[in-house]
Amino acid sequence: GAVVSQHPSWVICKSGTSVKIECRSLDFQATTMFWYRQFPKQSLMLMATSNEGSKATYEQGVEKDKFLINHASLTLSTLTVTSAHPEDSSFYICSDSGNSYEQYFGPGTRLTVT
Amino acid sequence: GQNIDQPTEMTATEGAIVQINCTYQTSGFNGLFWYQQHAGEAPTFLSYNVLDGLEEKGRFSSFLSRSKGYSYLLLKELQMKDSASYLCAVRFSSSGSARQLTFGSGTQLTVLP
């Protein structure tokens, strides 16, 4: 299957700072990528759909000005958490759109805001 | 809404068989996936069903009944390493993106020796 990488795998930042997370599709040109957030012992919640060359589509309740998504190329999407707060601490996972039968997930990024 | 329901927790014994159920809203159904997720890791793909019936893949099998909005994941010959969260995810044709998945809350399976 396709390989999706994420960087960094974990990050600790201070409250009020911004953090950028990269998601790369290594062997698949993805016009669409998905960003999920997962709190401890909960399931994946879709935050937004990242579209190459156009604006991201955000799910209800997700602040687009706080979670900036850029999908400038077919293999790279970035999520920037701006003015991070402790409640933003979570596991962020991206996936590419895959094929009809599978969606390929990155290894995830653990964000801790102190 | 697009509710997907699965049990929160299950416990089974090593070597046994366990069935994890998932129910979902049938309107707009366009495929069902099962993923395995170990703590702190990303989900890994287990199975995909879009037609009724049973799909078998080694120790894991997945069943789908579209009319009932029901699926199950069957794990045979349980091993300790099977302790993980199992996520049921559905693709709905009404979603914003054709490939968007909606996830259930996950079933935490604990395999005991």
mmCIF file of C-alpha atoms in Angstrom:
data_model
loop_
_atom_site.group_PDB
_atom_site.id
_atom_site.type_symbol
_atom_site.label_atom_id
_atom_site.label_comp_id
_atom_site.label_asym_id
_atom_site.label_seq_id
_atom_site.Cartn_x
_atom_site.Cartn_y
_atom_site.Cartn_z
ATOM 1 C CA GLY A 1 0.000 0.000 0.000
ATOM 2 C CA ALA A 2 0.847 3.648 -0.224
ATOM 3 C CA VAL A 3 3.180 5.121 2.387
ATOM 4 C CA VAL A 4 2.288 8.275 4.251
ATOM 5 C CA SER A 5 4.792 9.979 6.515
ATOM 6 C CA GLN A 6 4.291 12.638 9.162
ATOM 7 C CA HIS A 7 6.735 14.985 10.787
ATOM 8 C CA PRO A 8 7.344 15.476 13.608
ATOM 9 C CA SER A 9 6.245 12.310 15.371
ATOM 10 C CA TRP A 10 5.933 14.218 18.613
ATOM 11 C CA VAL A 11 6.245 17.838 19.658
ATOM 12 C CA ILE A 12 6.020 19.800 22.877
ATOM 13 C CA CYS A 13 5.326 23.496 22.658
ATOM 14 C CA LYS A 14 4.427 26.341 24.971
ATOM 15 C CA SER A 15 0.971 27.805 25.121
ATOM 16 C CA GLY A 16 0.502 30.604 22.610
ATOM 17 C CA THR A 17 3.029 29.338 20.086
ATOM 18 C CA SER A 18 2.326 27.767 16.693
ATOM 19 C CA VAL A 19 3.213 24.295 15.527
ATOM 20 C CA LYS A 20 3.396 22.965 11.975
ATOM 21 C CA ILE A 21 2.809 19.301 11.169
ATOM 22 C CA GLU A 22 3.735 17.886 7.769
ATOM 23 C CA CYS A 23 2.026 15.010 6.004
ATOM 24 C CA ARG A 24 3.666 13.505 2.934
ATOM 25 C CA SER A 25 2.335 10.905 0.547
ATOM 26 C CA LEU A 26 5.517 9.150 -0.518
ATOM 27 C CA ASP A 27 4.413 7.063 -3.455
ATOM 28 C CA PHE A 28 0.983 8.323 -4.306
ATOM 29 C CA GLN A 29 -0.105 11.656 -5.717
ATOM 30 C CA ALA A 30 -2.883 12.726 -3.447
ATOM 31 C CA THR A 31 -5.152 15.530 -4.548
ATOM 32 C CA THR A 32 -7.009 15.029 -1.304
ATOM 33 C CA MET A 33 -5.694 14.392 2.176
ATOM 34 C CA PHE A 34 -7.554 14.169 5.463
ATOM 35 C CA TRP A 35 -6.595 15.482 8.886
ATOM 36 C CA TYR A 36 -7.898 13.764 12.004
ATOM 37 C CA ARG A 37 -7.578 14.449 15.695
ATOM 38 C CA GLN A 38 -7.766 11.781 18.357
ATOM 39 C CA PHE A 39 -8.050 12.425 22.082
ATOM 40 C CA PRO A 40 -7.074 9.689 24.564
ATOM 41 C CA LYS A 41 -9.356 6.674 24.450
ATOM 42 C CA GLN A 42 -11.507 8.242 21.772
ATOM 43 C CA SER A 43 -11.874 7.568 18.087
ATOM 44 C CA LEU A 44 -10.613 9.565 15.154
ATOM 45 C CA MET A 45 -12.498 12.761 14.466
ATOM 46 C CA LEU A 46 -12.160 14.292 11.034
ATOM 47 C CA MET A 47 -11.007 17.890 11.268
ATOM 48 C CA ALA A 48 -10.687 18.885 7.650
ATOM 49 C CA THR A 49 -10.221 17.750 4.092
ATOM 50 C CA SER A 50 -7.150 19.159 2.423
ATOM 51 C CA ASN A 51 -7.451 19.826 -1.292
ATOM 52 C CA GLU A 52 -4.426 20.366 -3.501
ATOM 53 C CA GLY A 53 -4.450 23.828 -5.009
ATOM 54 C CA SER A 54 -7.595 25.003 -3.257
ATOM 55 C CA LYS A 55 -8.958 25.802 0.173
ATOM 56 C CA ALA A 56 -9.422 23.095 2.756
ATOM 57 C CA THR A 57 -12.887 22.013 3.809
ATOM 58 C CA TYR A 58 -13.359 22.117 7.577
ATOM 59 C CA GLU A 59 -15.758 20.033 9.644
ATOM 60 C CA GLN A 60 -18.320 21.738 11.799
ATOM 61 C CA GLY A 61 -16.812 23.072 14.994
ATOM 62 C CA VAL A 62 -13.236 23.200 13.707
ATOM 63 C CA GLU A 63 -11.830 26.726 13.560
ATOM 64 C CA LYS A 64 -10.220 27.302 10.185
ATOM 65 C CA ASP A 65 -8.249 30.296 11.465
ATOM 66 C CA LYS A 66 -6.746 28.213 14.245
ATOM 67 C CA PHE A 67 -5.960 25.098 12.238
ATOM 68 C CA LEU A 68 -4.360 26.322 9.039
ATOM 69 C CA ILE A 69 -4.075 23.785 6.257
ATOM 70 C CA ASN A 70 -1.913 24.161 3.194
ATOM 71 C CA HIS A 71 -1.809 21.624 0.369
ATOM 72 C CA ALA A 72 0.608 23.192 -2.062
ATOM 73 C CA SER A 73 1.670 20.031 -3.872
ATOM 74 C CA LEU A 74 0.305 16.606 -4.680
ATOM 75 C CA THR A 75 2.490 14.993 -2.044
ATOM 76 C CA LEU A 76 2.507 17.457 0.854
ATOM 77 C CA SER A 77 -0.142 18.829 3.153
ATOM 78 C CA THR A 78 0.639 20.826 6.289
ATOM 79 C CA LEU A 79 -1.439 21.541 9.371
ATOM 80 C CA THR A 80 -0.453 24.520 11.505
ATOM 81 C CA VAL A 81 -1.934 24.805 14.961
ATOM 82 C CA THR A 82 -1.827 28.514 15.704
ATOM 83 C CA SER A 83 -1.735 29.982 19.209
ATOM 84 C CA ALA A 84 -1.818 26.513 20.682
ATOM 85 C CA HIS A 85 -3.436 25.924 24.067
ATOM 86 C CA PRO A 86 -3.303 22.906 26.381
ATOM 87 C CA GLU A 87 -6.713 21.741 25.153
ATOM 88 C CA ASP A 88 -5.174 21.345 21.685
ATOM 89 C CA SER A 89 -2.938 18.597 23.035
ATOM 90 C CA SER A 90 -3.898 15.533 21.037
ATOM 91 C CA PHE A 91 -2.798 12.936 18.515
ATOM 92 C CA TYR A 92 -3.023 14.341 14.995
ATOM 93 C CA ILE A 93 -3.179 11.858 12.123
ATOM 94 C CA CYS A 94 -3.302 12.485 8.413
ATOM 95 C CA SER A 95 -4.301 10.174 5.627
ATOM 96 C CA ASP A 96 -4.273 10.329 1.885
ATOM 97 C CA SER A 97 -7.328 9.565 -0.147
ATOM 98 C CA GLY A 98 -5.986 6.155 -1.119
ATOM 99 C CA ASN A 99 -7.962 4.028 -3.501
ATOM 100 C CA SER A 100 -11.511 2.732 -3.390
ATOM 101 C CA TYR A 101 -10.606 0.009 -0.933
ATOM 102 C CA GLU A 102 -8.181 1.562 1.493
ATOM 103 C CA GLN A 103 -7.137 4.823 3.062
ATOM 104 C CA TYR A 104 -3.501 5.123 4.097
ATOM 105 C CA PHE A 105 -2.703 6.744 7.421
ATOM 106 C CA GLY A 106 0.415 8.498 8.544
ATOM 107 C CA PRO A 107 2.061 7.427 11.808
ATOM 108 C CA GLY A 108 0.587 10.367 13.697
ATOM 109 C CA THR A 109 1.961 13.356 15.578
ATOM 110 C CA ARG A 110 1.631 13.630 19.344
ATOM 111 C CA LEU A 111 1.219 17.302 20.299
ATOM 112 C CA THR A 112 1.600 18.399 23.908
ATOM 113 C CA VAL A 113 0.989 22.031 24.766
ATOM 114 C CA THR A 114 2.312 23.141 28.126
ATOM 115 C CA GLY B 1 -26.562 11.966 11.591
ATOM 116 C CA GLN B 2 -24.158 9.224 10.566
ATOM 117 C CA ASN B 3 -24.009 7.317 13.842
ATOM 118 C CA ILE B 4 -21.754 4.315 13.959
ATOM 119 C CA ASP B 5 -22.105 2.163 17.053
ATOM 120 C CA GLN B 6 -19.749 -0.451 18.418
ATOM 121 C CA PRO B 7 -19.088 -1.756 21.936
ATOM 122 C CA THR B 8 -16.608 0.232 23.980
ATOM 123 C CA GLU B 9 -14.700 -2.678 25.456
ATOM 124 C CA MET B 10 -14.376 -6.439 25.077
ATOM 125 C CA THR B 11 -12.250 -9.042 26.799
ATOM 126 C CA ALA B 12 -11.330 -12.492 25.515
ATOM 127 C CA THR B 13 -8.871 -15.260 26.229
ATOM 128 C CA GLU B 14 -5.820 -16.162 24.189
ATOM 129 C CA GLY B 15 -6.683 -18.792 21.579
ATOM 130 C CA ALA B 16 -10.395 -17.976 21.635
ATOM 131 C CA ILE B 17 -12.650 -16.342 19.026
ATOM 132 C CA VAL B 18 -14.156 -12.886 19.440
ATOM 133 C CA GLN B 19 -16.746 -11.032 17.375
ATOM 134 C CA ILE B 20 -16.873 -7.244 17.374
ATOM 135 C CA ASN B 21 -20.137 -5.798 16.095
ATOM 136 C CA CYS B 22 -20.754 -2.509 14.341
ATOM 137 C CA THR B 23 -24.063 -0.934 13.348
ATOM 138 C CA TYR B 24 -24.484 2.101 11.169
ATOM 139 C CA GLN B 25 -27.027 4.256 9.428
ATOM 140 C CA THR B 26 -27.848 2.627 6.080
ATOM 141 C CA SER B 27 -28.692 5.788 4.150
ATOM 142 C CA GLY B 28 -25.914 6.669 1.734
ATOM 143 C CA PHE B 29 -23.777 3.662 2.617
ATOM 144 C CA ASN B 30 -20.823 3.245 0.299
ATOM 145 C CA GLY B 31 -18.397 0.868 2.001
ATOM 146 C CA LEU B 32 -17.273 -0.268 5.449
ATOM 147 C CA PHE B 33 -13.747 -0.604 6.788
ATOM 148 C CA TRP B 34 -12.199 -2.177 9.848
ATOM 149 C CA TYR B 35 -8.958 -0.836 11.257
ATOM 150 C CA GLN B 36 -6.735 -1.975 14.099
ATOM 151 C CA GLN B 37 -5.043 0.637 16.244
ATOM 152 C CA HIS B 38 -2.473 0.031 18.951
ATOM 153 C CA ALA B 39 -2.030 2.715 21.579
ATOM 154 C CA GLY B 40 -0.059 5.684 20.301
ATOM 155 C CA GLU B 41 0.045 4.407 16.737
ATOM 156 C CA ALA B 42 -1.891 5.114 13.574
ATOM 157 C CA PRO B 43 -4.676 2.788 12.447
ATOM 158 C CA THR B 44 -3.778 -0.096 10.169
ATOM 159 C CA PHE B 45 -6.160 -1.440 7.561
ATOM 160 C CA LEU B 46 -7.775 -4.814 8.231
ATOM 161 C CA SER B 47 -10.686 -5.236 5.854
ATOM 162 C CA TYR B 48 -13.119 -3.634 3.440
ATOM 163 C CA ASN B 49 -16.719 -4.682 2.703
ATOM 164 C CA VAL B 50 -19.061 -3.116 0.213
ATOM 165 C CA LEU B 51 -21.192 -6.140 -0.746
ATOM 166 C CA ASP B 52 -23.103 -8.459 1.572
ATOM 167 C CA GLY B 53 -21.280 -11.456 2.885
ATOM 168 C CA LEU B 54 -18.138 -12.607 4.583
ATOM 169 C CA GLU B 55 -14.601 -11.586 3.651
ATOM 170 C CA GLU B 56 -11.942 -13.833 5.107
ATOM 171 C CA LYS B 57 -8.303 -12.873 5.504
ATOM 172 C CA GLY B 58 -6.275 -15.230 7.625
ATOM 173 C CA ARG B 59 -7.337 -15.097 11.263
ATOM 174 C CA PHE B 60 -9.556 -12.079 10.597
ATOM 175 C CA SER B 61 -12.928 -12.104 8.847
ATOM 176 C CA SER B 62 -15.432 -9.334 8.289
ATOM 177 C CA PHE B 63 -19.121 -9.644 7.561
ATOM 178 C CA LEU B 64 -21.574 -7.148 6.123
ATOM 179 C CA SER B 65 -25.348 -6.957 5.859
ATOM 180 C CA ARG B 66 -26.291 -3.772 4.038
ATOM 181 C CA SER B 67 -30.030 -4.129 4.616
ATOM 182 C CA LYS B 68 -29.508 -4.385 8.366
ATOM 183 C CA GLY B 69 -26.768 -1.770 8.590
ATOM 184 C CA TYR B 70 -24.628 -4.323 10.394
ATOM 185 C CA SER B 71 -21.093 -5.597 10.251
ATOM 186 C CA TYR B 72 -18.864 -7.674 12.442
ATOM 187 C CA LEU B 73 -15.173 -8.361 12.675
ATOM 188 C CA LEU B 74 -14.296 -11.911 13.696
ATOM 189 C CA LEU B 75 -10.908 -12.633 15.192
ATOM 190 C CA LYS B 76 -9.879 -16.278 15.514
ATOM 191 C CA GLU B 77 -7.076 -17.909 17.470
ATOM 192 C CA LEU B 78 -6.564 -14.786 19.495
ATOM 193 C CA GLN B 79 -3.032 -13.777 20.345
ATOM 194 C CA MET B 80 -1.806 -11.365 22.984
ATOM 195 C CA LYS B 81 -0.698 -8.966 20.254
ATOM 196 C CA ASP B 82 -4.331 -8.659 19.129
ATOM 197 C CA SER B 83 -4.985 -6.479 22.175
ATOM 198 C CA ALA B 84 -5.793 -3.161 20.526
ATOM 199 C CA SER B 85 -8.606 -0.833 19.589
ATOM 200 C CA TYR B 86 -10.680 -1.906 16.587
ATOM 201 C CA LEU B 87 -12.284 0.862 14.608
ATOM 202 C CA CYS B 88 -15.302 0.483 12.360
ATOM 203 C CA ALA B 89 -15.413 3.173 9.669
ATOM 204 C CA VAL B 90 -18.039 3.839 7.023
ATOM 205 C CA ARG B 91 -17.893 5.722 3.777
ATOM 206 C CA PHE B 92 -21.104 7.594 3.055
ATOM 207 C CA SER B 93 -21.989 8.945 -0.353
ATOM 208 C CA SER B 94 -23.341 12.074 1.318
ATOM 209 C CA SER B 95 -19.931 13.007 2.741
ATOM 210 C CA GLY B 96 -18.095 16.064 1.507
ATOM 211 C CA SER B 97 -15.405 13.987 -0.141
ATOM 212 C CA ALA B 98 -16.016 10.719 -1.986
ATOM 213 C CA ARG B 99 -13.292 9.024 0.039
ATOM 214 C CA GLN B 100 -14.127 10.504 3.451
ATOM 215 C CA LEU B 101 -14.546 8.033 6.311
ATOM 216 C CA THR B 102 -16.672 8.358 9.420
ATOM 217 C CA PHE B 103 -15.292 6.405 12.366
ATOM 218 C CA GLY B 104 -17.045 4.652 15.196
ATOM 219 C CA SER B 105 -15.801 5.184 18.728
ATOM 220 C CA GLY B 106 -13.675 2.057 18.622
ATOM 221 C CA THR B 107 -13.742 -1.192 20.605
ATOM 222 C CA GLN B 108 -10.873 -1.759 23.003
ATOM 223 C CA LEU B 109 -10.094 -5.480 22.965
ATOM 224 C CA THR B 110 -8.069 -6.991 25.766
ATOM 225 C CA VAL B 111 -6.703 -10.494 25.270
ATOM 226 C CA LEU B 112 -5.951 -12.306 28.497
ATOM 227 C CA PRO B 113 -3.479 -15.202 28.868
#
